[in-house]
Coordinates of C-alpha atoms in Angstrom, one line a residue:
M1 CA 43.6 -45.5 -41.5
T2 CA 44.0 -49.0 -42.8
R3 CA 46.5 -51.6 -41.5
L4 CA 46.3 -54.2 -44.1
C5 CA 44.2 -55.5 -47.0
L6 CA 43.8 -59.2 -46.1
A7 CA 42.1 -60.7 -49.1
L8 CA 40.7 -59.4 -52.3
I9 CA 37.5 -61.1 -53.6
A10 CA 36.5 -61.0 -57.2
A11 CA 33.4 -59.1 -58.0
G12 CA 32.1 -62.0 -60.1
L13 CA 31.5 -64.0 -56.9
C14 CA 28.5 -61.8 -56.1
A15 CA 26.5 -63.4 -58.9
A16 CA 26.5 -66.6 -57.0
T17 CA 23.2 -67.6 -55.4
G18 CA 23.0 -66.3 -51.8
P19 CA 20.8 -67.6 -49.0
A20 CA 17.1 -67.2 -49.6
A21 CA 15.2 -64.4 -47.9
A22 CA 12.8 -65.3 -45.2
G23 CA 9.1 -64.7 -45.7
A24 CA 6.8 -62.7 -43.6
S25 CA 7.7 -59.6 -41.5
T26 CA 8.9 -60.3 -38.0
A27 CA 8.7 -56.7 -36.8
D28 CA 6.1 -57.4 -34.0
E29 CA 7.2 -60.9 -33.1
I30 CA 8.9 -62.2 -29.9
V31 CA 10.5 -65.6 -29.4
V32 CA 9.8 -66.9 -25.9
K33 CA 11.1 -69.9 -23.9
R34 CA 8.7 -70.9 -21.1
E35 CA 9.4 -72.7 -17.9
A36 CA 9.0 -76.5 -18.5
G37 CA 5.8 -78.2 -17.4
L38 CA 3.3 -75.3 -17.8
T39 CA -0.3 -76.3 -18.5
A40 CA -2.1 -74.9 -21.6
G41 CA -4.0 -72.5 -19.3
E42 CA -0.8 -71.3 -17.6
R43 CA 0.8 -70.7 -21.0
A44 CA -2.3 -68.7 -22.1
D45 CA -2.0 -66.6 -18.9
V46 CA 1.6 -65.7 -19.7
R47 CA 0.6 -64.5 -23.1
A48 CA -2.5 -62.6 -21.8
D49 CA -0.5 -60.8 -19.1
A50 CA 1.9 -59.5 -21.8
G51 CA -0.8 -58.7 -24.3
V52 CA 0.5 -61.0 -27.0
A53 CA -1.0 -63.7 -29.2
L54 CA 0.5 -67.1 -30.1
T55 CA 1.8 -67.2 -33.6
R56 CA 3.5 -70.6 -33.7
T57 CA 5.5 -73.1 -31.7
L58 CA 9.1 -74.0 -32.6
P59 CA 10.7 -77.5 -32.7
L60 CA 12.6 -76.5 -29.5
D61 CA 11.7 -77.4 -26.0
D62 CA 9.1 -74.9 -24.5
V63 CA 9.8 -72.3 -27.2
E64 CA 7.1 -70.4 -29.1
V65 CA 6.7 -67.3 -31.2
V66 CA 4.2 -64.7 -30.1
A67 CA 3.1 -61.4 -31.7
A68 CA 2.4 -58.0 -30.1
R69 CA 0.2 -55.3 -31.6
P70 CA 2.1 -52.9 -33.9
G71 CA 4.1 -50.5 -31.8
D72 CA 3.7 -52.6 -28.6
R73 CA 6.6 -55.0 -28.9
A74 CA 9.0 -53.2 -26.5
A75 CA 6.4 -53.2 -23.7
A76 CA 5.3 -56.8 -24.3
L77 CA 9.0 -57.8 -24.3
A78 CA 9.5 -56.2 -20.9
D79 CA 6.4 -57.9 -19.4
L80 CA 7.5 -61.3 -20.7
R81 CA 11.0 -60.9 -19.3
A82 CA 9.6 -59.9 -15.9
D83 CA 7.4 -63.0 -15.7
P84 CA 8.8 -65.8 -13.6
D85 CA 7.3 -68.4 -15.9
V86 CA 9.5 -67.1 -18.8
V87 CA 13.1 -68.3 -19.1
W88 CA 14.0 -65.8 -21.7
A89 CA 12.3 -63.6 -24.4
E90 CA 13.9 -61.9 -27.4
P91 CA 12.8 -60.0 -30.4
N92 CA 12.4 -62.1 -33.5
R93 CA 15.0 -60.2 -35.5
E94 CA 14.5 -59.4 -39.2
R95 CA 17.2 -61.6 -40.8
H96 CA 15.0 -61.9 -43.9
A97 CA 16.0 -58.6 -45.3
L98 CA 19.7 -59.2 -44.8
A99 CA 20.3 -62.6 -46.3
Q100 CA 19.7 -61.0 -49.8
D101 CA 23.2 -59.6 -49.8
F102 CA 25.6 -62.3 -50.6
Y103 CA 28.3 -61.5 -48.0
W104 CA 25.9 -60.8 -45.2
P105 CA 27.1 -63.8 -43.2
R106 CA 30.6 -62.3 -43.1
L107 CA 29.5 -58.9 -41.8
W108 CA 30.1 -59.8 -38.2
G109 CA 30.4 -56.1 -37.2
L110 CA 26.7 -55.7 -37.9
E111 CA 25.5 -59.0 -36.4
N112 CA 27.9 -61.4 -34.8
S113 CA 26.5 -64.9 -34.0
G114 CA 30.0 -66.2 -33.3
Q115 CA 30.4 -67.2 -37.0
S116 CA 33.8 -67.8 -38.5
V117 CA 34.9 -64.9 -40.7
H118 CA 38.1 -65.1 -42.8
G119 CA 39.1 -68.1 -40.7
V120 CA 38.5 -66.5 -37.3
A121 CA 35.6 -67.4 -35.0
G122 CA 34.0 -64.6 -33.0
T123 CA 31.9 -64.1 -29.9
A124 CA 28.1 -63.8 -30.2
D125 CA 26.7 -60.3 -29.9
A126 CA 30.1 -58.6 -30.2
D127 CA 28.5 -56.4 -32.8
I128 CA 26.6 -53.1 -33.2
D129 CA 23.1 -54.6 -33.3
A130 CA 22.4 -53.2 -36.8
P131 CA 19.3 -55.4 -37.5
D132 CA 17.5 -54.0 -34.4
A133 CA 18.3 -50.5 -35.5
W134 CA 16.9 -51.1 -39.0
T135 CA 13.4 -51.7 -37.6
L136 CA 13.4 -47.9 -37.0
T137 CA 15.5 -46.5 -39.8
R138 CA 18.0 -47.3 -42.5
G139 CA 19.3 -43.8 -43.0
R140 CA 17.2 -42.7 -45.9
D141 CA 18.2 -39.5 -47.6
V142 CA 21.2 -38.7 -45.3
V143 CA 24.4 -37.9 -47.2
V144 CA 27.7 -38.8 -45.5
G145 CA 30.9 -37.2 -46.7
V146 CA 33.8 -39.6 -47.2
V147 CA 37.1 -37.7 -47.0
D148 CA 39.5 -40.3 -48.4
T149 CA 41.0 -41.7 -51.6
G150 CA 37.8 -41.1 -53.5
V151 CA 35.1 -43.7 -54.3
Q152 CA 35.0 -45.9 -57.4
A153 CA 32.4 -44.4 -59.7
G154 CA 29.8 -46.8 -60.8
H155 CA 30.5 -49.6 -58.3
Q156 CA 27.5 -51.8 -58.5
D157 CA 27.1 -51.9 -54.7
L158 CA 27.3 -48.1 -53.9
V159 CA 25.1 -45.0 -54.3
T160 CA 27.0 -41.7 -54.4
V161 CA 26.3 -38.0 -54.9
P162 CA 28.7 -35.6 -56.7
G163 CA 31.8 -34.6 -54.7
W164 CA 35.2 -33.1 -55.4
D165 CA 38.8 -34.2 -56.1
F166 CA 41.3 -32.0 -54.2
V167 CA 44.2 -34.1 -55.5
D168 CA 43.5 -33.5 -59.2
D169 CA 41.3 -30.4 -58.6
D170 CA 38.3 -31.6 -60.6
A171 CA 34.8 -33.0 -60.1
T172 CA 35.7 -36.7 -60.6
P173 CA 36.9 -38.1 -57.2
S174 CA 37.5 -41.6 -58.5
D175 CA 39.3 -44.1 -56.3
G176 CA 42.5 -45.7 -57.7
H177 CA 43.5 -47.0 -54.3
G178 CA 40.5 -48.8 -52.9
H179 CA 40.5 -47.5 -49.4
G180 CA 37.8 -44.9 -49.8
T181 CA 35.6 -47.3 -51.7
H182 CA 35.9 -49.8 -48.8
V183 CA 35.0 -47.1 -46.2
A184 CA 32.0 -46.0 -48.3
G185 CA 30.6 -49.5 -48.5
T186 CA 30.7 -50.0 -44.7
I187 CA 28.8 -46.8 -44.2
A188 CA 26.1 -47.1 -46.9
A189 CA 26.2 -50.1 -49.3
P190 CA 22.5 -50.7 -50.1
Q191 CA 20.5 -53.9 -49.6
N192 CA 20.4 -55.0 -53.2
S193 CA 21.3 -58.7 -53.2
L194 CA 24.7 -58.0 -54.7
G195 CA 27.5 -58.0 -52.1
V196 CA 27.6 -56.3 -48.7
V197 CA 25.3 -54.0 -46.8
G198 CA 26.3 -50.9 -45.0
V199 CA 25.3 -49.7 -41.5
A200 CA 23.0 -47.1 -43.1
P201 CA 21.9 -48.8 -46.3
R202 CA 19.5 -46.1 -47.5
A203 CA 22.1 -43.3 -47.0
R204 CA 24.3 -42.0 -49.8
V205 CA 28.0 -41.0 -49.8
M206 CA 29.7 -37.9 -51.1
P207 CA 33.2 -38.8 -52.2
I208 CA 35.8 -36.1 -51.4
R209 CA 39.3 -37.2 -52.6
V210 CA 42.2 -35.9 -50.6
L211 CA 44.6 -38.9 -50.9
D212 CA 46.2 -40.1 -54.1
D213 CA 46.3 -43.6 -55.5
T214 CA 49.1 -44.5 -53.1
G215 CA 47.0 -43.4 -50.1
T216 CA 49.1 -40.3 -49.5
G217 CA 48.0 -36.7 -49.2
S218 CA 48.5 -33.4 -47.4
A219 CA 47.0 -31.7 -44.4
A220 CA 46.1 -28.8 -46.7
D221 CA 44.0 -31.1 -48.9
S222 CA 42.4 -32.9 -46.0
A223 CA 41.5 -29.5 -44.4
A224 CA 40.0 -28.4 -47.7
G225 CA 38.0 -31.7 -47.9
F226 CA 36.7 -31.3 -44.3
A227 CA 35.7 -27.7 -45.1
Y228 CA 34.1 -28.6 -48.4
A229 CA 31.8 -31.1 -46.6
G230 CA 30.9 -28.7 -43.9
E231 CA 30.1 -25.9 -46.3
R232 CA 27.6 -28.1 -48.1
G233 CA 25.7 -28.8 -44.9
L234 CA 26.6 -32.4 -44.4
K235 CA 25.7 -33.5 -40.9
V236 CA 28.1 -36.5 -40.9
V237 CA 31.6 -36.8 -42.4
N238 CA 33.9 -39.8 -42.1
G239 CA 37.7 -39.2 -42.1
S240 CA 39.7 -42.5 -42.0
I241 CA 43.0 -40.6 -42.4
G242 CA 45.7 -39.3 -40.2
S243 CA 49.3 -39.0 -38.9
T244 CA 51.1 -37.9 -35.8
D245 CA 51.6 -34.3 -37.1
F246 CA 49.3 -31.5 -35.8
S247 CA 47.9 -29.2 -38.4
L248 CA 46.3 -25.8 -37.6
A249 CA 44.6 -25.8 -41.1
E250 CA 43.0 -29.1 -40.5
M251 CA 41.9 -28.3 -36.9
E252 CA 40.4 -25.0 -37.9
A253 CA 38.5 -26.5 -40.9
I254 CA 36.8 -28.9 -38.4
R255 CA 36.3 -26.2 -35.7
D256 CA 34.8 -23.7 -38.1
H257 CA 32.0 -26.1 -39.2
P258 CA 30.3 -26.8 -35.9
G259 CA 27.2 -28.0 -37.6
T260 CA 29.0 -31.1 -38.9
L261 CA 30.0 -34.2 -36.9
Y262 CA 33.4 -35.5 -38.0
V263 CA 33.8 -39.2 -37.3
L264 CA 37.5 -40.0 -37.4
A265 CA 39.9 -43.0 -37.1
A266 CA 42.0 -43.2 -34.0
G267 CA 45.2 -44.5 -35.7
N268 CA 46.9 -47.8 -36.1
D269 CA 50.2 -47.4 -34.1
G270 CA 49.0 -49.4 -31.1
S271 CA 49.8 -46.3 -29.0
N272 CA 48.1 -44.0 -26.4
N273 CA 46.6 -41.0 -28.1
D274 CA 46.6 -39.2 -24.8
V275 CA 50.4 -39.2 -25.0
Y276 CA 51.2 -39.4 -28.7
G277 CA 48.3 -37.9 -30.6
S278 CA 47.1 -39.1 -34.0
Y279 CA 45.5 -36.3 -35.9
P280 CA 42.9 -35.2 -36.9
C281 CA 41.3 -37.6 -34.4
A282 CA 43.1 -36.1 -31.4
Y283 CA 42.0 -32.5 -31.8
N284 CA 40.1 -31.4 -28.7
L285 CA 37.0 -30.4 -30.5
P286 CA 33.3 -31.1 -29.5
N287 CA 32.2 -32.1 -33.1
I288 CA 34.7 -35.0 -33.4
V289 CA 34.0 -38.6 -32.5
C290 CA 37.3 -40.5 -32.3
V291 CA 37.0 -44.3 -33.0
G292 CA 39.3 -47.2 -32.1
A293 CA 39.0 -50.7 -33.5
S294 CA 37.7 -53.8 -31.8
D295 CA 37.8 -57.4 -33.0
Q296 CA 35.3 -60.3 -33.3
D297 CA 35.7 -61.1 -29.6
D298 CA 35.1 -57.6 -28.3
Q299 CA 38.8 -57.2 -27.6
P300 CA 40.8 -54.0 -28.7
A301 CA 42.6 -54.7 -31.9
E302 CA 46.3 -55.1 -31.3
F303 CA 47.1 -52.4 -33.8
S304 CA 44.5 -49.8 -32.6
N305 CA 45.4 -46.6 -30.8
Y306 CA 43.6 -45.9 -27.6
G307 CA 43.2 -43.2 -25.0
A308 CA 41.1 -42.7 -21.9
S309 CA 40.5 -39.0 -22.8
T310 CA 41.1 -38.8 -26.6
V311 CA 39.5 -41.9 -28.0
D312 CA 35.7 -41.8 -27.6
I313 CA 34.5 -45.3 -28.5
F314 CA 35.6 -48.6 -30.1
A315 CA 33.9 -50.2 -33.1
P316 CA 34.4 -53.3 -35.3
G317 CA 37.7 -52.9 -37.3
V318 CA 39.1 -56.4 -37.9
N319 CA 38.3 -58.7 -40.8
I320 CA 35.9 -56.2 -42.3
I321 CA 34.6 -57.1 -45.8
S322 CA 33.3 -54.2 -47.9
T323 CA 33.3 -52.8 -51.4
Y324 CA 36.6 -52.3 -53.2
K325 CA 38.0 -50.8 -56.4
G326 CA 37.5 -52.7 -59.7
G327 CA 33.9 -53.7 -58.7
A328 CA 35.4 -56.1 -56.2
F329 CA 35.0 -56.8 -52.4
A330 CA 37.8 -57.0 -49.9
Y331 CA 38.7 -57.7 -46.3
M332 CA 40.6 -54.9 -44.5
D333 CA 41.8 -54.2 -41.0
G334 CA 42.1 -50.8 -39.3
T335 CA 40.6 -48.0 -37.4
S336 CA 39.7 -46.9 -40.9
M337 CA 37.2 -49.7 -40.9
A338 CA 35.9 -48.9 -37.4
A339 CA 35.2 -45.2 -38.0
P340 CA 32.7 -45.8 -40.8
H341 CA 30.7 -48.1 -38.6
A342 CA 30.2 -45.1 -36.3
A343 CA 29.6 -42.7 -39.2
G344 CA 26.8 -45.1 -40.4
V345 CA 25.2 -45.0 -36.9
A346 CA 25.3 -41.2 -37.0
A347 CA 23.5 -41.3 -40.3
L348 CA 20.8 -43.6 -38.8
L349 CA 20.3 -41.0 -36.0
A350 CA 20.2 -38.1 -38.4
A351 CA 17.6 -39.9 -40.5
R352 CA 15.5 -40.8 -37.5
D353 CA 15.5 -37.2 -36.2
P354 CA 16.7 -34.5 -38.7
S355 CA 16.6 -31.8 -36.0
L356 CA 19.6 -33.4 -34.2
G357 CA 22.9 -31.4 -34.2
P358 CA 26.4 -32.8 -33.9
A359 CA 26.4 -32.6 -30.1
Q360 CA 23.2 -34.6 -29.8
L361 CA 24.4 -37.2 -32.4
K362 CA 27.7 -37.6 -30.5
Q363 CA 26.0 -37.8 -27.1
A364 CA 23.5 -40.5 -28.3
I365 CA 26.4 -42.6 -29.8
M366 CA 28.5 -42.3 -26.6
D367 CA 25.7 -42.8 -24.1
S368 CA 24.6 -46.0 -25.7
V369 CA 27.8 -48.1 -26.0
D370 CA 27.9 -51.6 -24.8
P371 CA 30.3 -51.6 -21.8
V372 CA 33.2 -54.0 -22.5
G373 CA 35.7 -55.0 -19.8
A374 CA 38.6 -55.2 -22.2
L375 CA 37.9 -51.6 -23.4
A376 CA 37.7 -50.1 -19.9
G377 CA 40.2 -47.3 -19.5
R378 CA 41.1 -47.4 -23.2
S379 CA 38.5 -44.8 -24.3
V380 CA 36.2 -42.2 -22.8
T381 CA 33.2 -44.5 -22.8
G382 CA 35.0 -47.8 -22.2
G383 CA 32.6 -49.4 -24.6
R384 CA 31.8 -50.6 -28.2
L385 CA 29.4 -48.9 -30.6
N386 CA 25.7 -50.0 -30.5
A387 CA 23.4 -48.8 -33.2
A388 CA 20.1 -49.9 -31.7
G389 CA 21.1 -48.4 -28.3
A390 CA 22.0 -45.1 -29.9
L391 CA 18.5 -44.9 -31.5
A392 CA 17.0 -45.7 -28.1
E393 CA 18.7 -42.7 -26.6
L394 CA 16.6 -40.3 -28.8
P395 CA 13.4 -38.8 -27.3
P396 CA 10.2 -40.8 -27.9
D397 CA 8.9 -40.5 -31.4
T398 CA 5.5 -38.7 -31.3
T399 CA 5.2 -37.8 -35.0
P400 CA 2.5 -39.8 -36.8
P401 CA 3.2 -41.2 -40.2
A402 CA 1.6 -39.8 -43.4
V403 CA -2.0 -40.7 -44.3
P404 CA -2.1 -43.7 -46.7
T405 CA -2.8 -42.8 -50.3
G406 CA -4.1 -44.6 -53.3
L407 CA -6.9 -46.4 -51.5
T408 CA -9.2 -48.4 -53.8
A409 CA -12.1 -50.8 -53.1
T410 CA -13.2 -53.7 -55.4
G411 CA -16.4 -55.6 -54.9
G412 CA -16.7 -59.4 -55.3
D413 CA -18.8 -62.4 -54.2
R414 CA -19.7 -61.5 -50.6
Q415 CA -16.4 -59.6 -50.2
I416 CA -14.7 -56.3 -50.8
G417 CA -11.0 -56.1 -51.4
L418 CA -9.0 -53.0 -50.4
T419 CA -5.6 -52.0 -51.7
W420 CA -3.5 -48.8 -51.1
T421 CA 0.0 -47.5 -51.8
P422 CA 2.5 -49.0 -49.4
S423 CA 4.1 -46.3 -47.1
S424 CA 7.5 -45.2 -48.0
E425 CA 8.3 -44.3 -44.4
E426 CA 10.9 -46.5 -42.8
D427 CA 9.3 -47.2 -39.5
V428 CA 5.7 -47.9 -40.5
A429 CA 4.7 -51.2 -38.8
G430 CA 1.3 -51.7 -40.3
Y431 CA -2.1 -50.3 -41.0
R432 CA -5.6 -50.1 -39.5
V433 CA -8.8 -50.5 -41.4
Y434 CA -12.0 -48.7 -40.1
P435 CA -15.6 -48.6 -41.4
A436 CA -16.1 -45.2 -43.1
L437 CA -19.7 -44.8 -41.7
G438 CA -20.5 -44.0 -38.1
S439 CA -18.0 -42.8 -35.5
P440 CA -14.3 -42.7 -36.6
T441 CA -13.3 -43.8 -33.1
L442 CA -14.5 -47.3 -33.5
D443 CA -12.1 -50.2 -33.0
P444 CA -10.4 -51.1 -36.3
L445 CA -11.8 -53.9 -38.3
A446 CA -8.3 -55.2 -39.0
T447 CA -4.6 -54.3 -38.6
P448 CA -2.9 -55.7 -41.7
V449 CA 0.9 -55.4 -42.2
A450 CA 0.7 -55.4 -46.0
A451 CA -1.1 -52.6 -48.0
A452 CA -4.1 -54.8 -48.8
W453 CA -7.0 -56.3 -46.9
T454 CA -10.2 -58.2 -47.8
A455 CA -13.5 -57.9 -46.0
G456 CA -15.2 -61.2 -46.2
G457 CA -18.5 -62.7 -45.1
L458 CA -20.6 -59.8 -46.4
G459 CA -24.1 -60.0 -47.9
V460 CA -24.9 -59.9 -51.6
D461 CA -25.5 -56.6 -53.4
E462 CA -24.4 -54.5 -50.3
Q463 CA -22.5 -51.2 -50.3
H464 CA -19.6 -50.9 -47.8
S465 CA -17.1 -48.1 -47.3
Y466 CA -13.8 -48.0 -45.5
R467 CA -10.9 -45.8 -44.4
V468 CA -7.3 -46.7 -43.6
S469 CA -4.6 -45.3 -41.3
A470 CA -0.9 -46.1 -40.9
V471 CA 0.8 -47.0 -37.6
D472 CA 4.5 -46.7 -36.9
R473 CA 6.6 -48.8 -34.5
A474 CA 6.3 -46.2 -31.7
G475 CA 2.5 -46.6 -31.9
N476 CA 1.8 -43.3 -33.6
E477 CA -1.2 -43.4 -35.9
S478 CA -1.9 -41.2 -38.9
A479 CA -5.1 -39.5 -39.7
L480 CA -7.6 -41.5 -41.6
S481 CA -7.7 -41.6 -45.4
A482 CA -10.6 -40.4 -47.5
P483 CA -13.3 -43.1 -47.6
V484 CA -13.7 -45.4 -50.5
G485 CA -16.5 -47.9 -51.1
A486 CA -17.7 -50.7 -53.3
R487 CA -20.7 -53.0 -53.7
T488 CA -20.6 -56.7 -53.3
A489 CA -21.8 -58.8 -56.3
A490 CA -25.5 -58.8 -57.0
P491 CA -27.5 -62.0 -56.5
A492 CA -27.8 -64.4 -59.4
A493 CA -30.9 -63.9 -61.5
P494 CA -33.7 -66.3 -60.4
A495 CA -34.4 -69.4 -62.4
A496 CA -37.4 -69.3 -64.8
S497 CA -40.6 -70.4 -63.1
D498 CA -42.7 -73.3 -64.3
P499 CA -45.4 -72.3 -66.7
A500 CA -48.9 -71.8 -65.3
P501 CA -51.3 -74.8 -65.6
A502 CA -53.4 -75.0 -68.7
G503 CA -56.7 -73.1 -68.4
G504 CA -55.6 -71.2 -65.3
S505 CA -53.2 -68.5 -64.1
A506 CA -50.1 -68.7 -62.0
A507 CA -50.6 -68.5 -58.2
A508 CA -50.0 -65.1 -56.8
P509 CA -46.8 -65.0 -54.7
A510 CA -47.2 -64.9 -50.9
A511 CA -46.8 -61.6 -49.3
V512 CA -43.4 -61.1 -47.7
A513 CA -42.9 -58.6 -44.9
P514 CA -40.3 -56.0 -45.6
P515 CA -37.1 -56.3 -43.5
P516 CA -37.0 -54.1 -40.4
V517 CA -35.3 -50.8 -40.9
T518 CA -32.4 -50.1 -38.5
R519 CA -31.1 -46.6 -37.9
P520 CA -27.9 -45.7 -36.2
S521 CA -28.2 -44.1 -32.8
Q522 CA -28.4 -40.4 -33.0
R523 CA -26.3 -40.1 -29.8
P524 CA -22.8 -41.4 -30.1
A525 CA -21.6 -43.9 -27.6
A526 CA -18.7 -43.3 -25.3
T527 CA -16.6 -46.0 -27.0
L528 CA -12.9 -46.5 -26.1
A529 CA -10.5 -47.6 -28.8
G530 CA -6.8 -47.8 -29.6
A531 CA -5.3 -47.6 -26.1
R532 CA -1.5 -47.8 -26.5
V533 CA 1.6 -46.5 -24.9
S534 CA 4.5 -45.0 -26.8
G535 CA 7.9 -44.1 -25.4
R536 CA 9.9 -45.2 -22.3
V537 CA 9.3 -44.2 -18.8
V538 CA 12.4 -43.5 -16.7
V539 CA 12.1 -42.1 -13.2
C540 CA 15.3 -40.7 -11.6
A541 CA 16.6 -41.0 -8.1
H542 CA 20.1 -39.8 -8.7
G543 CA 20.0 -36.9 -11.2
C544 CA 19.6 -38.8 -14.5
R545 CA 17.4 -37.6 -17.4
A546 CA 13.8 -38.5 -16.6
R547 CA 11.7 -39.7 -19.5
S548 CA 8.0 -39.9 -20.0
A549 CA 5.7 -41.9 -22.3
T550 CA 2.3 -41.1 -23.8
L551 CA -0.9 -43.1 -23.4
R552 CA -3.1 -42.6 -26.4
F553 CA -6.7 -43.6 -26.9
T554 CA -9.9 -42.4 -28.6
L555 CA -13.2 -41.6 -26.8
G556 CA -16.4 -41.8 -28.9
A557 CA -18.2 -39.1 -27.0
P558 CA -17.7 -36.8 -23.9
A559 CA -17.8 -39.0 -20.9
S560 CA -16.4 -39.8 -17.4
V561 CA -13.5 -42.2 -17.9
G562 CA -12.5 -44.5 -15.0
V563 CA -8.7 -45.0 -14.8
V564 CA -7.4 -48.0 -12.8
V565 CA -3.6 -48.2 -12.5
A566 CA -2.1 -51.5 -11.4
R567 CA 1.4 -52.8 -10.9
R568 CA 2.5 -56.4 -11.6
A569 CA 3.6 -58.3 -8.5
C570 CA 4.9 -61.9 -8.4
A571 CA 5.0 -64.3 -5.5
N572 CA 5.3 -68.0 -5.2
G573 CA 5.9 -68.3 -8.9
R574 CA 2.7 -66.6 -9.9
C575 CA 2.1 -63.0 -11.0
R576 CA -0.9 -60.7 -10.8
Y577 CA -1.7 -57.0 -11.1
R578 CA -2.4 -55.2 -7.9
T579 CA -4.2 -51.9 -8.0
A580 CA -2.1 -48.9 -7.1
G581 CA -4.7 -46.2 -7.6
T582 CA -7.9 -45.2 -9.3
R583 CA -9.1 -41.9 -10.8
T584 CA -12.1 -40.6 -12.7
L585 CA -11.4 -38.1 -15.6
R586 CA -14.0 -36.1 -17.3
L587 CA -12.9 -35.9 -21.0
A588 CA -14.2 -34.5 -24.2
G589 CA -14.8 -36.9 -27.1
G590 CA -12.0 -37.6 -29.7
R591 CA -8.4 -38.5 -29.5
Q592 CA -6.8 -38.4 -26.1
R593 CA -3.3 -38.3 -24.6
L594 CA -2.2 -38.8 -21.0
T595 CA 1.4 -38.4 -20.0
I596 CA 3.1 -41.2 -18.1
G597 CA 6.0 -40.1 -16.0
A598 CA 6.5 -40.2 -12.2
K599 CA 2.7 -40.3 -12.1
L600 CA -0.2 -41.3 -14.4
A601 CA -3.5 -39.5 -13.8
G602 CA -2.2 -38.6 -10.3
V603 CA -1.3 -42.1 -9.4
K604 CA 2.4 -42.4 -8.3
L605 CA 4.5 -44.9 -10.3
R606 CA 7.7 -46.8 -9.4
A607 CA 9.9 -49.2 -11.3
G608 CA 8.1 -52.3 -12.6
S609 CA 5.5 -53.5 -15.1
W610 CA 2.2 -51.7 -15.1
R611 CA -1.3 -52.0 -16.6
V612 CA -3.8 -49.2 -17.0
T613 CA -7.5 -49.9 -17.5
L614 CA -9.8 -47.3 -19.0
T615 CA -13.6 -47.7 -18.6
T616 CA -16.8 -45.9 -19.7
P617 CA -20.4 -47.2 -19.4
A618 CA -20.1 -48.4 -22.9
A619 CA -16.5 -49.8 -23.2
R620 CA -13.4 -51.0 -21.5
T621 CA -9.8 -51.2 -22.8
T622 CA -6.3 -51.8 -21.3
A623 CA -2.7 -50.9 -22.1
R624 CA 0.6 -52.1 -20.6
F625 CA 3.8 -50.2 -19.9
S626 CA 7.1 -50.5 -18.0
V627 CA 8.7 -48.0 -15.6
R628 CA 12.5 -48.0 -15.1
A629 CA 14.3 -46.3 -12.3
R630 CA 17.9 -44.9 -12.4

C-alpha cells in the first residue's frame, strides 16, 4: 500500500562518485569516552578490566578506540559500560561497507543519524539498527516472495529468482507500475556500489505479480499469489497490498500455508484497524505480521492505519528511497514501504537460523521492538522494528564455522607466509593460527582478521608447519585445518677463503661443538587456552525465559582445574573483582565446555559483571561475562 511517489530519481545519477568506503574491519572495536583527568595507569586499568586493547585515540576529548578479541565484543562492551570511569561506550559500527551504495546516506530507515532526507530532518536512532544486524547476517540464500505489481526484470540493483504473473498468466512478472520494484529494493537490494541497499542485502526476491500496471488487482489473484509462494516453501512473503473488503479466498490461502510468514501492510487510511479492518493485514491468523508506518522522528505516519490488537509493529515508511521501474530510484511513502523493512528483518532471522518457523520469526520481531511513546496503544507491541534486537532474541549460536580451506605456506628470508581461502560464512570474525607440531591446545600464535598471516623472526633454513581455524562472532571456533609447512630461505653460500700460503697448507678449521638436541616433553602439559564465553546469561525472577551462556576452553592434558568466580564491585569511584566462590574440577584433556546460568561450577550468580579464572599447575587464563536479571 503506497500513499504517494514523492520524487523520481534518474538511474544515471547512480554513476556519480559516492563516498569512499572506510578501510579496516571494525567488527571487534569499541569507541569509549573516559572520565576526564584519568592517569595513564588508570586508563590502562579500565582497558584491562574489560579485556580490551587500545587501538587508537581520537581527536575528541577523552575518547579512544579499543579492540576486543573476536567474539568478545558484547561482554567487553557490558564491562566498559558498568565502569564508573567510563562516560559511554558504543560499538564501532561498520559504516565502511555501506558507503559504497550511492544513496546510503538517504536510507534513514536503516540508520538514522538525524540527517536530512528529502528535505526533512530526522531524529537520531529512529531506525531499525541494520548495521548492527549485518555483523551477524545479511540474509544470504533466503528467498522472499513479493506479492505485488511484479519486479522490473534486469534492474541493475536487484537480484531475483523466477516467479509468476497471475495478471497475464505467464512466467514474466515484469513491473509496469513501479510499486513492486520499490518494495523489492527495500527488502533485498544488494551492496554493490550502485544505488540503495536493502535490509537483507544477500537475500533474493521472487516476484509474484497480482496487480496490473495501474496498481489494481483482485482478491482471487492475491490469494493465488500468496498460495503460490507458500507452496514453494518460501519462509517469508511480503504483501504490500490491500483494501477494506474481507476475502475468504485470501484468508484461507494464508491460513493453509502455516509454514510461511506473511508480512503485510496495515493500510493508509489513517484509521483504526480494530474497528475498520484493512485486509489481508487484519485477518486474525498467527502467521501474519501486520506493519504500520513510522516517520523519521519515530512518530506514527499521519496516513498509517493503527490498531492495538490488529497492527503488530511499526516500521519506517516515510521518505523511503528504493529501486523503481526503468532502472531508476524513487522516494515513496506508505505502509507498503514499512512492511518490506519487516520482511527484510524476517529474512535476516531465517538466514541466521534456518530452523526457525513462522511463529518463532514473528515472536523474535515482536519481542525486540524499540518501545516508542508515540506508538503506545497504536499496535500490539507499541514499538518500532529493530533488526539487531530481533537477532539478539535468537538462542545463542553454538555452531562452529567451517574449517578454513586452501591453506598454503611459502618460505622466505627468515619468514613463512600463510594464505588461505577467505570464509564465505557471514559471521566469521577472524582466524587463529597454531603451530602444527606439538599439542593442538596451545595458545594461538596469531588471530588475524584477513585470510593471510606471516610468521617472522625465524631462523634460516628452518622447516615450520602451521594449522588454521576460523572463529565466528559468537566465539565458536572451527576444527583445525590440515597442517601445511614450508622452509625458510637457506643461508647464503660462504665467501671463497683466501688461498693457503705458499709452501704450506691451509690451517685446519677449529672444532665446533654440535648444537644441543632438544626433544619435546613426552608428557603433555596441562595447558589452558582459548577461554571465552559465548551467549547471554539471563536469570529470571518473574517468569521470563532464562538464558545461559557457554564457557569454552581447551586443556592440554587431564588435570585438576581451579575455578575462581568473581563479581565486579565498584565503590568510591574504583572497581575491583571480589571472589564469590571457588571450585576444583577434575577434567579430561581436550576441548571443554561449562554452562553459565544461575550458577557456574556450582557458584551462584546474580546480575552484574563477572570474571572467571581457570588455573592448572602449568597455566592460567581468564574470561569475562555479564549476568542480567529480569
